[in-house]
CSV table of C-alpha atoms in Angstrom, one decimal:
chain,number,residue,atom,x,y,z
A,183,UNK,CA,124.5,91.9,143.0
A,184,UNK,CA,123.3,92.7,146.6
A,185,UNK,CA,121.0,90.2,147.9
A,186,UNK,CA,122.4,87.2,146.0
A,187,UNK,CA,124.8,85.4,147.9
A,188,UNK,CA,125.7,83.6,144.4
A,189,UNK,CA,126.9,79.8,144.5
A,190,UNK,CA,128.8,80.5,148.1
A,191,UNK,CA,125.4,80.3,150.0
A,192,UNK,CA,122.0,81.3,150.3
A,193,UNK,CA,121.2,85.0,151.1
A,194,UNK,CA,117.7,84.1,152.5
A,195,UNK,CA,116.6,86.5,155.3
A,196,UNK,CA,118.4,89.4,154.8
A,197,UNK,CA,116.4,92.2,155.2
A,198,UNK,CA,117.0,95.7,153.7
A,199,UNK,CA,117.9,98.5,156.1
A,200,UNK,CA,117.9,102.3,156.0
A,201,UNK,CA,121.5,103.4,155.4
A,202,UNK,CA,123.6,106.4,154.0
A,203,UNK,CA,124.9,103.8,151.6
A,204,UNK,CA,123.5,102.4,148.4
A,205,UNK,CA,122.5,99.1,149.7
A,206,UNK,CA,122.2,97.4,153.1
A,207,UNK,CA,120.8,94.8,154.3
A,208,UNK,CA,121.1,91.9,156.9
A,209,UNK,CA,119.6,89.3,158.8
A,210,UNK,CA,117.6,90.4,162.0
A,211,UNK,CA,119.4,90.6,165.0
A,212,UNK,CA,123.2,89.8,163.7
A,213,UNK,CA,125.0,89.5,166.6
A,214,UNK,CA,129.0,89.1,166.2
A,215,UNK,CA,130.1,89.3,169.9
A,216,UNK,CA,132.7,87.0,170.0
A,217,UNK,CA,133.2,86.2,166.4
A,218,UNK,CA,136.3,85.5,164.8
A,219,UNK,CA,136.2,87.2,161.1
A,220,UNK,CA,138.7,86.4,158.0
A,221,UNK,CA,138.9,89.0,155.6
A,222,UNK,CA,139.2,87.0,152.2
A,223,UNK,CA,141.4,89.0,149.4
A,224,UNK,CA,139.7,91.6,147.9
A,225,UNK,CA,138.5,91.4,144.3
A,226,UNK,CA,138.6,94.0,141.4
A,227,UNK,CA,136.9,94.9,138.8
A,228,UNK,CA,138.6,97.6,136.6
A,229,UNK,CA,137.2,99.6,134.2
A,230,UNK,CA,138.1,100.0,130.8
A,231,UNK,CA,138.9,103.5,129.7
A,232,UNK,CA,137.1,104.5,126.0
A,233,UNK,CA,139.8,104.4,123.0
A,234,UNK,CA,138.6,108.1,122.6
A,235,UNK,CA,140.0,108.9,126.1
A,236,UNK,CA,141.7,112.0,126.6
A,237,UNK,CA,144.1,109.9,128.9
A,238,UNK,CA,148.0,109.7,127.5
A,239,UNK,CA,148.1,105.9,126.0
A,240,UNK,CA,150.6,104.8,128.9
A,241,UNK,CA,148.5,105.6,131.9
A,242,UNK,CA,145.1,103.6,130.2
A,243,UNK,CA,143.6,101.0,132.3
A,244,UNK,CA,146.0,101.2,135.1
A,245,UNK,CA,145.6,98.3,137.4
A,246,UNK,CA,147.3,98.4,140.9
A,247,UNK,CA,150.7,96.5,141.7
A,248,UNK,CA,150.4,93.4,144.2
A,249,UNK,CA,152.1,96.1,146.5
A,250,UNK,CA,149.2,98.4,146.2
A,251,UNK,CA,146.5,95.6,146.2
A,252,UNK,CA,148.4,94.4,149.5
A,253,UNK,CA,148.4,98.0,151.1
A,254,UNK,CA,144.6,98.5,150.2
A,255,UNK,CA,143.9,95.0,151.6
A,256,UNK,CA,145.5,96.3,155.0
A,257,UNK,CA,143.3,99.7,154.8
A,258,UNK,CA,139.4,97.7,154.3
A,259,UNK,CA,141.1,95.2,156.9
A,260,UNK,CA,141.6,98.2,159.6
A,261,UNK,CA,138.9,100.0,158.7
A,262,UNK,CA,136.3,97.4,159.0
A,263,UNK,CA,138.0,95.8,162.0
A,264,UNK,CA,138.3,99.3,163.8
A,265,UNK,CA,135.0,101.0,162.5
A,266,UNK,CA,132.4,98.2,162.7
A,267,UNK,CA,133.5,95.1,163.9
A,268,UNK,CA,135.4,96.2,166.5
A,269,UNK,CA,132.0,98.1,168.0
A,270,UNK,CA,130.3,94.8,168.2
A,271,UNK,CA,132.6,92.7,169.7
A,272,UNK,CA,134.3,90.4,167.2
A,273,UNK,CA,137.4,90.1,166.1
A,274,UNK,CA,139.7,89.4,163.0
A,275,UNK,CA,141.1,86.1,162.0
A,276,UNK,CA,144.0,85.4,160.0
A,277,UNK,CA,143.1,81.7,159.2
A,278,UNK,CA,140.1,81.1,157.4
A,279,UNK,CA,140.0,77.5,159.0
A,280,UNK,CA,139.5,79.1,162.5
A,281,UNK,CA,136.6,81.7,161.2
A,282,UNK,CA,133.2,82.1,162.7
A,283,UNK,CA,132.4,84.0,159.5
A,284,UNK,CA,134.1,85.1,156.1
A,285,UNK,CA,133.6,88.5,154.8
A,286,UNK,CA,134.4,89.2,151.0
A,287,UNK,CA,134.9,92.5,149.5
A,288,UNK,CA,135.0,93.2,145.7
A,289,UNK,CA,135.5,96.9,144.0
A,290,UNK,CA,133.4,97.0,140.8
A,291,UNK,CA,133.9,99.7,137.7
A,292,UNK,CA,137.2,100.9,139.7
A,293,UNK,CA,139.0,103.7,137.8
A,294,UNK,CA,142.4,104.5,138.5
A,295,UNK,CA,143.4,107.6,136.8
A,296,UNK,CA,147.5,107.9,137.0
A,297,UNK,CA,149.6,105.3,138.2
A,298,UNK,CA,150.4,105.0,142.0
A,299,UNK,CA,154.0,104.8,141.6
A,300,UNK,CA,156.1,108.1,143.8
A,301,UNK,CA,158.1,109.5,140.8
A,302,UNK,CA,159.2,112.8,140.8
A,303,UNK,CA,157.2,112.9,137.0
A,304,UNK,CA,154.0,110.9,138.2
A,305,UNK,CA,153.8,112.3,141.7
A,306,UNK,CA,151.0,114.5,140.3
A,307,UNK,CA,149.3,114.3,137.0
A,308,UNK,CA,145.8,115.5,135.5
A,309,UNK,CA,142.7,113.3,134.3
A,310,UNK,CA,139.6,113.2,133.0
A,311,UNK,CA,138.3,111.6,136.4
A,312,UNK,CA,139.4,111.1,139.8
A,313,UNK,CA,139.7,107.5,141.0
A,314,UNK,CA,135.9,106.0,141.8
A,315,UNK,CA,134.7,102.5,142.4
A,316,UNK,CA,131.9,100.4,144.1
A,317,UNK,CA,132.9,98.8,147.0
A,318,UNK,CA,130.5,95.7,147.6
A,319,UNK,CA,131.0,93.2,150.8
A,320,UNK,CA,129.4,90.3,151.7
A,321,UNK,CA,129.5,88.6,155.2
A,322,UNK,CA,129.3,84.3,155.1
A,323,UNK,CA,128.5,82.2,158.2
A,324,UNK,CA,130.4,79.0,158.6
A,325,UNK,CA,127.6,77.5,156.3
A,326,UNK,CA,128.0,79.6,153.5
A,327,UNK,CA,124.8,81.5,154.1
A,328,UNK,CA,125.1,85.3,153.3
A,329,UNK,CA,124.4,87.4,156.8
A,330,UNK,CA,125.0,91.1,155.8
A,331,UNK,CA,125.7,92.4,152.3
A,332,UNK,CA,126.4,96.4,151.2
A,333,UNK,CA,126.9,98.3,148.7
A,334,UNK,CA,128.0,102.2,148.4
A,335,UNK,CA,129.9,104.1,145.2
A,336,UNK,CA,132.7,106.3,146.5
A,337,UNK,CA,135.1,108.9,144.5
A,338,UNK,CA,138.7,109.0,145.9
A,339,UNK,CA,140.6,112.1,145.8
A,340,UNK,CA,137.6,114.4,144.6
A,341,UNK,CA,139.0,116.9,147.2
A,342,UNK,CA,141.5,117.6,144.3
A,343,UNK,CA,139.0,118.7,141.4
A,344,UNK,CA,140.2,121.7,139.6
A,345,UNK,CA,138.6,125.0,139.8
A,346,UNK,CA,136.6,126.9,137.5
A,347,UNK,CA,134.9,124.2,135.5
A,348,UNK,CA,138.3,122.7,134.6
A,349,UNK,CA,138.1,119.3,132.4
A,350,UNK,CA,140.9,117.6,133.6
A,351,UNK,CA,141.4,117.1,137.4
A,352,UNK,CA,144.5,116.8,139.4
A,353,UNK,CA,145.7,113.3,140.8
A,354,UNK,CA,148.0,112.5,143.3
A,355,UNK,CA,148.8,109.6,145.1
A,356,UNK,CA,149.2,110.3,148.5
A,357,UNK,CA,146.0,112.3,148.2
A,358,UNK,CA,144.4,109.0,146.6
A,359,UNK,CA,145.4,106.8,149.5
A,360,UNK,CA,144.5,109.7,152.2
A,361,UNK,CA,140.6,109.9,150.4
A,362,UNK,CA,140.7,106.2,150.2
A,363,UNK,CA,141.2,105.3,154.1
A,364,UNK,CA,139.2,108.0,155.0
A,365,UNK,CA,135.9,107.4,152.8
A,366,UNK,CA,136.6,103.2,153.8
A,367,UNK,CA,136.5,104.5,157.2
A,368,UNK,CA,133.6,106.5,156.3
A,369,UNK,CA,131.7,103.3,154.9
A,370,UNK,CA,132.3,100.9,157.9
A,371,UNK,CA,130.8,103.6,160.2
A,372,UNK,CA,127.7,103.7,158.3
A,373,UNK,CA,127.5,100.3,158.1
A,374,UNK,CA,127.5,100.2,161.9
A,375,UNK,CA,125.0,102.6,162.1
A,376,UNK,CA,122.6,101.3,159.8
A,377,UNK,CA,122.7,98.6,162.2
A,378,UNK,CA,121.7,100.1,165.4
């Protein structure tokens, strides 16, 4: 939950700000000019689809391949670096040893519709949903203490919908991993702003 830095470190002092996400808030005056950032391995939590589902058996309670977790590392990794830290003068670290601070994302209730696989039969399929999720990040100092945390529910590939009321939506792929850089993208802006 946002504004409890669980056992990793206190959260004390973060104070909420107005935001076009869900949830921010942050200690006063954070300053990362200069700061060396590690991006720990993003966490996911999957939901579970109902047994009364309308889904076809196989493609229940898909869960991404370590290829796919990899790649969407690589997208909150660029997209934080580019859209937010970037701006404020820090800088990302590969070695968690040599970090000024930690930041650790986690996607709650995610919901992947259809697999992610590019087969000629699964390169487009229909669901009850399009892909959604939480995406919640925390940033640690060196001490463990919680500096910034957020919080912001997103729908990815909602541009595909079906017309007229339909029940079942189309899902692609590549339109899933288009939607997700670009709403990431969209998140790490805001962040910055709420910020400013």
């Amino acid at each position: 939950m946002i504004g409890d830095a669980g056992p990793r470190g206190r959260s004390d002092g973060l104070q909420p700000r107005s935001s076009s996400l869900d949830q921010v808030s942050a200690v006063f005056a954070l300053d990362l000019s200069g700061a060396r950032v590690y991006v720990a391995p993003l966490e996911i939590d999957y939901r579970r689809q109902r047994p009364s589902s309308m889904q076809p058996l196989g493609l229940r309670n898909r869960e991404l391949s370590s290829g796919d977790r990899a790649r969407l590392q690589e997208v909150m990794e660029q997209a934080f670096a580019e859209r937010f830290l970037g701006r404020r003068g820090g800088r990302l670290t590969p070695d968690s040893r040599t970090a000024d601070y930690t930041l650790r994302l986690r996607l709650d209730n995610f919901y992947l519709p259809a697999p992610l696989e590019q087969t000629t039969r699964l390169r487009q399929v229909f669901s009850e949903s399009v892909a959604y999720g939480t995406l919640a990040g925390t940033l640690y100092d060196r001490q463990g203490n919680a500096v910034l945390q957020f919080r912001d529910r997103r729908e990815f590939g909602g541009t595909l919908a079906g017309a007229g009321g339909e029940r079942l939506q189309r899902f692609s792929p590549p339109a899933f991993w288009a939607d997700m850089r670009m709403d990431i993208r969209r998140i790490f802006d805001s962040l910055d702003q709420s910020l400013r």
